[in-house]
Short mmCIF file of C-alpha atoms in Angstrom, two decimals:
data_model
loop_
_atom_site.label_atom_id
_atom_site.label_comp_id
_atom_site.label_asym_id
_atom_site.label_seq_id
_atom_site.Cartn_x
_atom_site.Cartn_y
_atom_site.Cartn_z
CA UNK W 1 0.00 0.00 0.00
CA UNK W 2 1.23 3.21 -0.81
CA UNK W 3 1.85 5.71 2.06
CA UNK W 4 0.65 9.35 2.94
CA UNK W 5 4.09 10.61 2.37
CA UNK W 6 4.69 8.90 -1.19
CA UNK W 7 0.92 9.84 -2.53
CA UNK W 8 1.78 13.49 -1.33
CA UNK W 9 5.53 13.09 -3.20
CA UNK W 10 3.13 12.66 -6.06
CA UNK W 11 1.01 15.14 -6.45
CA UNK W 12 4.00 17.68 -6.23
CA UNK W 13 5.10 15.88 -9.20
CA UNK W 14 2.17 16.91 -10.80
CA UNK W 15 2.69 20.56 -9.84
CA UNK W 16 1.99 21.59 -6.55
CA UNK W 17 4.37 23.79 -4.81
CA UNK W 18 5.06 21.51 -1.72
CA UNK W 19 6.86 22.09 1.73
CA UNK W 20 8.63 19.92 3.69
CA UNK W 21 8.79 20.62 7.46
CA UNK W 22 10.55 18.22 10.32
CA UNK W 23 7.86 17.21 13.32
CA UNK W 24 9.83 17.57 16.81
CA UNK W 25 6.88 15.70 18.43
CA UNK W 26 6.67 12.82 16.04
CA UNK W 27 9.78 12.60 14.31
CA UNK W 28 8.16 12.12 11.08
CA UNK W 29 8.03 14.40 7.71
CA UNK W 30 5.12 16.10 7.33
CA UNK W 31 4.39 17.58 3.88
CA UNK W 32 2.08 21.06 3.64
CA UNK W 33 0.36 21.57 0.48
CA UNK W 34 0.59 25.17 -0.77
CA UNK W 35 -2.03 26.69 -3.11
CA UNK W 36 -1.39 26.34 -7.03
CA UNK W 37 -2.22 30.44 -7.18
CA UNK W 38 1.09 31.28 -6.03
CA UNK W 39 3.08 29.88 -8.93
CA UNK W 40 0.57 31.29 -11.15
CA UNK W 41 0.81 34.74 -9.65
CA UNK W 42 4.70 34.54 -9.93
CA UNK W 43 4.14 33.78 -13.81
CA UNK W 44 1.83 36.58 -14.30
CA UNK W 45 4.33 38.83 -13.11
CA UNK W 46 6.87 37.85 -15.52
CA UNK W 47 4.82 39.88 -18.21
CA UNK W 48 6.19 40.58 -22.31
CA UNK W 49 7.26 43.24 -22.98
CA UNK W 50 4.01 43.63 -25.12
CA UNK W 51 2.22 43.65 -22.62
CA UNK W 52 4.02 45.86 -20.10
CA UNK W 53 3.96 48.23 -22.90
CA UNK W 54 0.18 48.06 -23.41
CA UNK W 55 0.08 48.32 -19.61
CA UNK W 56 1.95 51.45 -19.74
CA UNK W 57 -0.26 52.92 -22.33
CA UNK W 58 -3.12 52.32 -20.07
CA UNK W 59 -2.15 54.72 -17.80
CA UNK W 60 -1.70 57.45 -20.28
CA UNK W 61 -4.68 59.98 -20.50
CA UNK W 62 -5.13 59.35 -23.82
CA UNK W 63 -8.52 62.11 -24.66
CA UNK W 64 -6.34 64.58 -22.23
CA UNK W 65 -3.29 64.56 -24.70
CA UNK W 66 -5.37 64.71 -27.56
CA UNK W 67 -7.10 67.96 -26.52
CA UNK W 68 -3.82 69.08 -25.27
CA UNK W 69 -2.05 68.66 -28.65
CA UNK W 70 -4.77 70.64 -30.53
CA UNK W 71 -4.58 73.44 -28.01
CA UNK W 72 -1.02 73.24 -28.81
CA UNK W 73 -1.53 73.34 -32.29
CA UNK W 74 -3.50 76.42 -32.35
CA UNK W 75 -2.19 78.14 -30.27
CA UNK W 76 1.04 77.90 -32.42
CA UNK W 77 -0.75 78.80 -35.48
CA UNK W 78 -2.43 81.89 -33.54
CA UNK W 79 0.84 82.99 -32.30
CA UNK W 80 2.61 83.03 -35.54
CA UNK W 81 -0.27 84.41 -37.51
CA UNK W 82 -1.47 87.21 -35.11
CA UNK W 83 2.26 88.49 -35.30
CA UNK W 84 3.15 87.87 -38.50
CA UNK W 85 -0.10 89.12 -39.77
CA UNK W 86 -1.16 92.63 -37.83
CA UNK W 87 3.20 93.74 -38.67
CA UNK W 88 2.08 93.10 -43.03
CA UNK W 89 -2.13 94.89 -41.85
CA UNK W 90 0.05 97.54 -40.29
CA UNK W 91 2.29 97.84 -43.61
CA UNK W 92 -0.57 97.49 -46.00
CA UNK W 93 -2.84 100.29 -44.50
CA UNK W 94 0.48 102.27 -43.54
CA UNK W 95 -0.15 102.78 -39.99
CA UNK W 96 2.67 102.00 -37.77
CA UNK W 97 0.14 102.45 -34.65
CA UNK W 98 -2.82 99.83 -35.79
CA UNK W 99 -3.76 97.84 -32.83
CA UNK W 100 0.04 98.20 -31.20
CA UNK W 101 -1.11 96.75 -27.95
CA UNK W 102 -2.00 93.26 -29.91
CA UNK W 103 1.85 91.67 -29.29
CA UNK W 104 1.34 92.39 -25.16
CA UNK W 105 -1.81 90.54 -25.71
CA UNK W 106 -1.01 87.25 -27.49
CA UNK W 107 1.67 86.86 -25.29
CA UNK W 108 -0.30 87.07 -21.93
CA UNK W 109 -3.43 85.28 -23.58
CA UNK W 110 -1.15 82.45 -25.14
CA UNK W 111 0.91 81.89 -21.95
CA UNK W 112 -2.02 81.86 -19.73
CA UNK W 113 -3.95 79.20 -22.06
CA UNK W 114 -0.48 77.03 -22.07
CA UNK W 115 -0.13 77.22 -18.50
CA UNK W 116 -4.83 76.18 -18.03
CA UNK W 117 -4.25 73.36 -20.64
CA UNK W 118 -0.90 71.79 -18.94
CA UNK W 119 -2.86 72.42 -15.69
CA UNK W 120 -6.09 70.49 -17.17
CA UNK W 121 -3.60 67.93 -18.84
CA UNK W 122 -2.35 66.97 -14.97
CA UNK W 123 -5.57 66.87 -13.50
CA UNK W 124 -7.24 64.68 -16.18
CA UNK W 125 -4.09 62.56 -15.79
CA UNK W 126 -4.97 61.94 -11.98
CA UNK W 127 -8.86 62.07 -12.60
CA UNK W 128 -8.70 59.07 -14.62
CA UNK W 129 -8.74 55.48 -13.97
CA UNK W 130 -6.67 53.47 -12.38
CA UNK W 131 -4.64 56.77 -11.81
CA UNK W 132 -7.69 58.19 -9.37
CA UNK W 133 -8.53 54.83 -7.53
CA UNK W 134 -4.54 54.94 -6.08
CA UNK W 135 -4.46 58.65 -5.32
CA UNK W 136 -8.16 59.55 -4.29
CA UNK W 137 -9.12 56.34 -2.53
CA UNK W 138 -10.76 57.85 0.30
CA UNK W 139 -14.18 59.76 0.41
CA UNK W 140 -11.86 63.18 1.42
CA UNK W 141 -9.79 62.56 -1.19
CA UNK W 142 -13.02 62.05 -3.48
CA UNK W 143 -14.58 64.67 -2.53
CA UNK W 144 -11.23 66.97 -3.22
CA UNK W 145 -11.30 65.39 -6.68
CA UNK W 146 -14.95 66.15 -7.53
CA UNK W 147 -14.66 69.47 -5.99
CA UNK W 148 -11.08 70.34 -8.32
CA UNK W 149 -12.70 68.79 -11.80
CA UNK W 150 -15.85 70.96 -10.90
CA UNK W 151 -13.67 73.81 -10.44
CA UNK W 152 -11.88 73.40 -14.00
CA UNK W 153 -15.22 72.32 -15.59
CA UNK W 154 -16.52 75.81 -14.82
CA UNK W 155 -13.45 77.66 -16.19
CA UNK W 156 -12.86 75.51 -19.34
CA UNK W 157 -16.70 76.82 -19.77
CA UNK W 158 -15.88 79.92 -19.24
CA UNK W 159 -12.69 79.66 -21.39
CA UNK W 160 -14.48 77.51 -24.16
CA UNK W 161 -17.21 80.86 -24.72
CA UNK W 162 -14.69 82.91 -24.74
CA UNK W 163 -12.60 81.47 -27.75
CA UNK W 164 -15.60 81.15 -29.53
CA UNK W 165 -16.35 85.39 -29.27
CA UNK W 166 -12.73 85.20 -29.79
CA UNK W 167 -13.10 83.19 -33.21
CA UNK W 168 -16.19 85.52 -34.66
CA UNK W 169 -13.69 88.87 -33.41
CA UNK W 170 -11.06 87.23 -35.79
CA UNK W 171 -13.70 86.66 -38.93
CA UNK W 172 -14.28 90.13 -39.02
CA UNK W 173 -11.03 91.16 -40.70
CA UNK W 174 -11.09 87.80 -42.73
CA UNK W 175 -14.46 88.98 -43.76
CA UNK W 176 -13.62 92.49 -45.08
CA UNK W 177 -10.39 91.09 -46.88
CA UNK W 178 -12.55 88.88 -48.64
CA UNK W 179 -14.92 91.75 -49.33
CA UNK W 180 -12.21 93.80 -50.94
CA UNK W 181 -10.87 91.04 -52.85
CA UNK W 182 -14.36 90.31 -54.32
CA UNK W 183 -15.39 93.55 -55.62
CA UNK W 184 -14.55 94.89 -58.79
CA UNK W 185 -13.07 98.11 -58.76
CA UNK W 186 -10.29 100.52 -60.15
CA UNK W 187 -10.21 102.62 -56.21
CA UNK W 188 -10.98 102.22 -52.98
CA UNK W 189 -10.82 104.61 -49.68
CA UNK W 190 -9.61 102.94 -46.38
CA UNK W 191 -11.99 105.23 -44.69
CA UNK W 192 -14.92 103.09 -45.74
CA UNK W 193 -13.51 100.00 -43.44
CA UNK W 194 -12.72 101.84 -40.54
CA UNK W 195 -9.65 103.19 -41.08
CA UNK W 196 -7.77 106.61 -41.93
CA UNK W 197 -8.84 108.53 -45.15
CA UNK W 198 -6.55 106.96 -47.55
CA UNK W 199 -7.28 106.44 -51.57
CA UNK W 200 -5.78 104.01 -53.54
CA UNK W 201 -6.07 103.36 -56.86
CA UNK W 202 -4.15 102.37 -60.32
CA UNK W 203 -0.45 100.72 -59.44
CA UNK W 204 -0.99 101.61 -56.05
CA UNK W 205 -4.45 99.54 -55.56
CA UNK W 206 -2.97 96.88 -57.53
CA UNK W 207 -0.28 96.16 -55.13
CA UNK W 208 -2.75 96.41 -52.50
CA UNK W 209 -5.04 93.65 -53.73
CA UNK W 210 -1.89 91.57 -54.11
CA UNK W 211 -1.01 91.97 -50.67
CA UNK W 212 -3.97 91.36 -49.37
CA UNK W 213 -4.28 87.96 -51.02
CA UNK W 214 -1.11 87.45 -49.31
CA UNK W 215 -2.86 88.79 -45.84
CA UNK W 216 -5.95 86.61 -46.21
CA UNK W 217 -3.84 83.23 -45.83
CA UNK W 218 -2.79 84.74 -42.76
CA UNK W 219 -6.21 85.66 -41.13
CA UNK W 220 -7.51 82.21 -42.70
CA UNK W 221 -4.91 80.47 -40.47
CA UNK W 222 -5.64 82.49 -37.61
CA UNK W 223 -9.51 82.07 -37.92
CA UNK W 224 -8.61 77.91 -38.06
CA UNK W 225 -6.28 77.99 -35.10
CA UNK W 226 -9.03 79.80 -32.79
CA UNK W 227 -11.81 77.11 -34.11
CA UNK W 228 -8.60 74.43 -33.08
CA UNK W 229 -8.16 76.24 -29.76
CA UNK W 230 -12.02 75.86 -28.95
CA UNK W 231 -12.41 72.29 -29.99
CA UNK W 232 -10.04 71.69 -27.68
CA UNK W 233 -11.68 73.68 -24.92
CA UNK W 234 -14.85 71.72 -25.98
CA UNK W 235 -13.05 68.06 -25.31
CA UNK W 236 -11.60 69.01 -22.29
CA UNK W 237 -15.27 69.92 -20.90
CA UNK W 238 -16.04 66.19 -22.07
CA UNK W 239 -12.99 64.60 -20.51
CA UNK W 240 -13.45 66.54 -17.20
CA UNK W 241 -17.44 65.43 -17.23
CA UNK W 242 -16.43 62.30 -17.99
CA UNK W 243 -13.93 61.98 -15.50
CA UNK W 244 -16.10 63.33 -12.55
CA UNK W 245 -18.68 61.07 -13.54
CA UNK W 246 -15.89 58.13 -12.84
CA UNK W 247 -15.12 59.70 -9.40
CA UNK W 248 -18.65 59.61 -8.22
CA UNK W 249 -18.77 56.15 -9.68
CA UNK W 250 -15.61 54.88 -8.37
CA UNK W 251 -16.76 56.27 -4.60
CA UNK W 252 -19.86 54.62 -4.44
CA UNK W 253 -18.62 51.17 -5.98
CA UNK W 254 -15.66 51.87 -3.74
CA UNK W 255 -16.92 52.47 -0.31
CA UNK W 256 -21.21 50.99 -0.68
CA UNK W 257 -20.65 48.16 -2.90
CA UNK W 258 -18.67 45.46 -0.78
CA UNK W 259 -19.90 44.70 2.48
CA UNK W 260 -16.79 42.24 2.60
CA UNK W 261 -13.23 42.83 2.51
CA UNK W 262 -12.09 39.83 0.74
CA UNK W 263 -14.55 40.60 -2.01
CA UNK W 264 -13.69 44.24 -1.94
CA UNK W 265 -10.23 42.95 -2.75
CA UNK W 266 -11.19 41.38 -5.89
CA UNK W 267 -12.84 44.26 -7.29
CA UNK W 268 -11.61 45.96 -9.78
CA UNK W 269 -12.68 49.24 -7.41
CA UNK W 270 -10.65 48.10 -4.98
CA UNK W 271 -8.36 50.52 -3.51
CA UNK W 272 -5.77 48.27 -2.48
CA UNK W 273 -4.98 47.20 -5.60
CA UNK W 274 -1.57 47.97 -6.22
CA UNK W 275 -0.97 47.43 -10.58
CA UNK W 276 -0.76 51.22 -11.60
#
C-alpha cells in the first residue's frame, strides 16, 4: 500500500508547490500543500514586454493629450499668424500704430492658455482610472477630486465661450479682406472699413489687392487655429465630465458596494490594488 508521504511526493510531481517541514513531536516528515495560485501569480508577473507596454499605455490619458495637442496646435498657429499678420495689416494700410497693444496681448493670452491646458492635462491625468482609484481612494480625497474637476469644468466653460467670441472677433477682418478682394473696382478709400482717409487706386491699388491675397492666408490660419483652440476647450469639458462622472462612480462602488473585505479585494474598485 502506498503511504501518505509517497501519494503526497506525487502530487507535487504533478505541480503543486510543496513544503517539507521536520515534526519535533513525532519525528516524522510532514508535507504542507501550498495553493497552485502562487506559482501562477509569480508567472503573471513575468509579463512581455508587449504587454508591459500596453500596460503602460493604459495609464496614459489618452482624450487629455489629444485635446492638449490641438490646443497646442492652435495656439502655435495663432501665435505666428497674429504676429506675422497685424506687422504686413500695419504695412498694407500704412499705420505703424494699428492695434500696437496686440503683441502684449497674445503673449499674456497664449501663456495663460499654455499654462490652463498643462494644468487640465495633470488633472485629467490623476482624474482618470486606475490613476484616481490609487491617489483619491478615500471619500476626502473624493470629494477633493470632484470638488477640483468641478472647479476646472466651470473655467474651461468659461474659457471655451470665450474662444468662440474670440473666433467671430477674428472673422471680421477675414471677412472684409474677402470683401475687398471680391469687388470689382479701379479705387478704394480705407476710410470706408474703418480706417484713416486713404485712396488708392491704379499701381498703387494693384499692389494692394496683391497683398492682401497674401494677408488673407494669414487671417484664414488664424480664424482655423481659434476654431482648433475651442475644440479643444470643448473636449476638455467632455474629458473633465467624464472623468467626474468616474469619481462619483468609483466612490460609491468603492466604499457601498462590498460589504466584505475579501470581495472588496477582488474588485476591480478596490483601492488596495496595487498594478498602476
Amino acid at each position: 500500500m502506498e503511504s501518505p508521504w509517497e501519494s503526497q511526493r506525487a502530487e507535487a510531481e504533478n505541480g503543486e508547490l510543496l513544503s517539507v517541514e521536520e515534526s519535533d513531536h513525532e519525528g516524522e516528515r510532514l508535507v504542507h500543500k501550498q495553493p497552485v495560485e502562487i506559482v501562477k501569480i509569480h508567472e503573471a508577473r513575468n509579463e512581455s514586454f508587449g504587454n508591459r507596454v500596453l500596460h503602460c499605455l493604459s495609464q496614459v490619458p489618452c482624450a487629455s493629450l489629444i485635446a492638449w495637442i490641438i490646443l497646442l496646435v492652435g495656439l502655435g498657429g495663432l501665435t505666428g499668424g497674429l504676429l506675422i499678420g497685424i506687422q504686413k495689416t500695419r504695412d498694407l494700410v500704412d499705420s505703424q500704430h494699428l492695434l500696437w497693444f496686440l503683441e502684449y496681448a497674445v503673449a499674456g493670452v497664449v501663456a495663460g492658455m499654455f499654462v490652463f491646458g498643462t494644468l487640465l492635462l495633470c488633472i485629467g491625468h490623476i482624474s482618470t482610472d486606475p490613476t484616481s482609484r490609487h491617489i483619491f481612494h478615500t471619500t476626502k480625497r473624493n470629494l477633493c477630486a470632484q470638488g477640483l474637476n468641478i472647479t476646472m469644468l466651470i473655467f474651461s466653460y468659461m474659457f471655451g465661450i470665450a474662444w468662440v467670441l474670440m473666433t467671430a472677433i477674428f472673422g471680421i477682418p477675414l471677412y472684409l479682406l474677402i470683401n475687398i478682394l471680391m469687388i470689382q473696382v479701379n479705387e478704394i478709400n480705407l476710410v470706408n472699413y474703418g480706417l484713416h482717409d486713404k485712396s488708392l487706386a491704379g499701381s498703387d491699388f494693384d499692389n494692394f489687392r496683391m497683398e492682401a491675397y497674401r494677408l488673407l492666408v494669414i487671417y484664414i490660419t488664424i480664424f482655423v487655429s481659434s476654431i482648433l483652440i475651442t475644440v479643444s476647450m470643448i473636449h476638455f469639458l467632455i474629458v473633465i465630465s467624464s472623468n467626474l462622472t468616474h469619481l462619483k462612480d468609483t466612490r460609491l462602488a468603492t466604499l457601498n458596494a462590498y460589504a466584505d473585505h475579501t470581495e472588496m479585494q477582488n474588485s476591480k474598485h478596490s483601492v488596495v490594488d496595487t498594478t498602476m
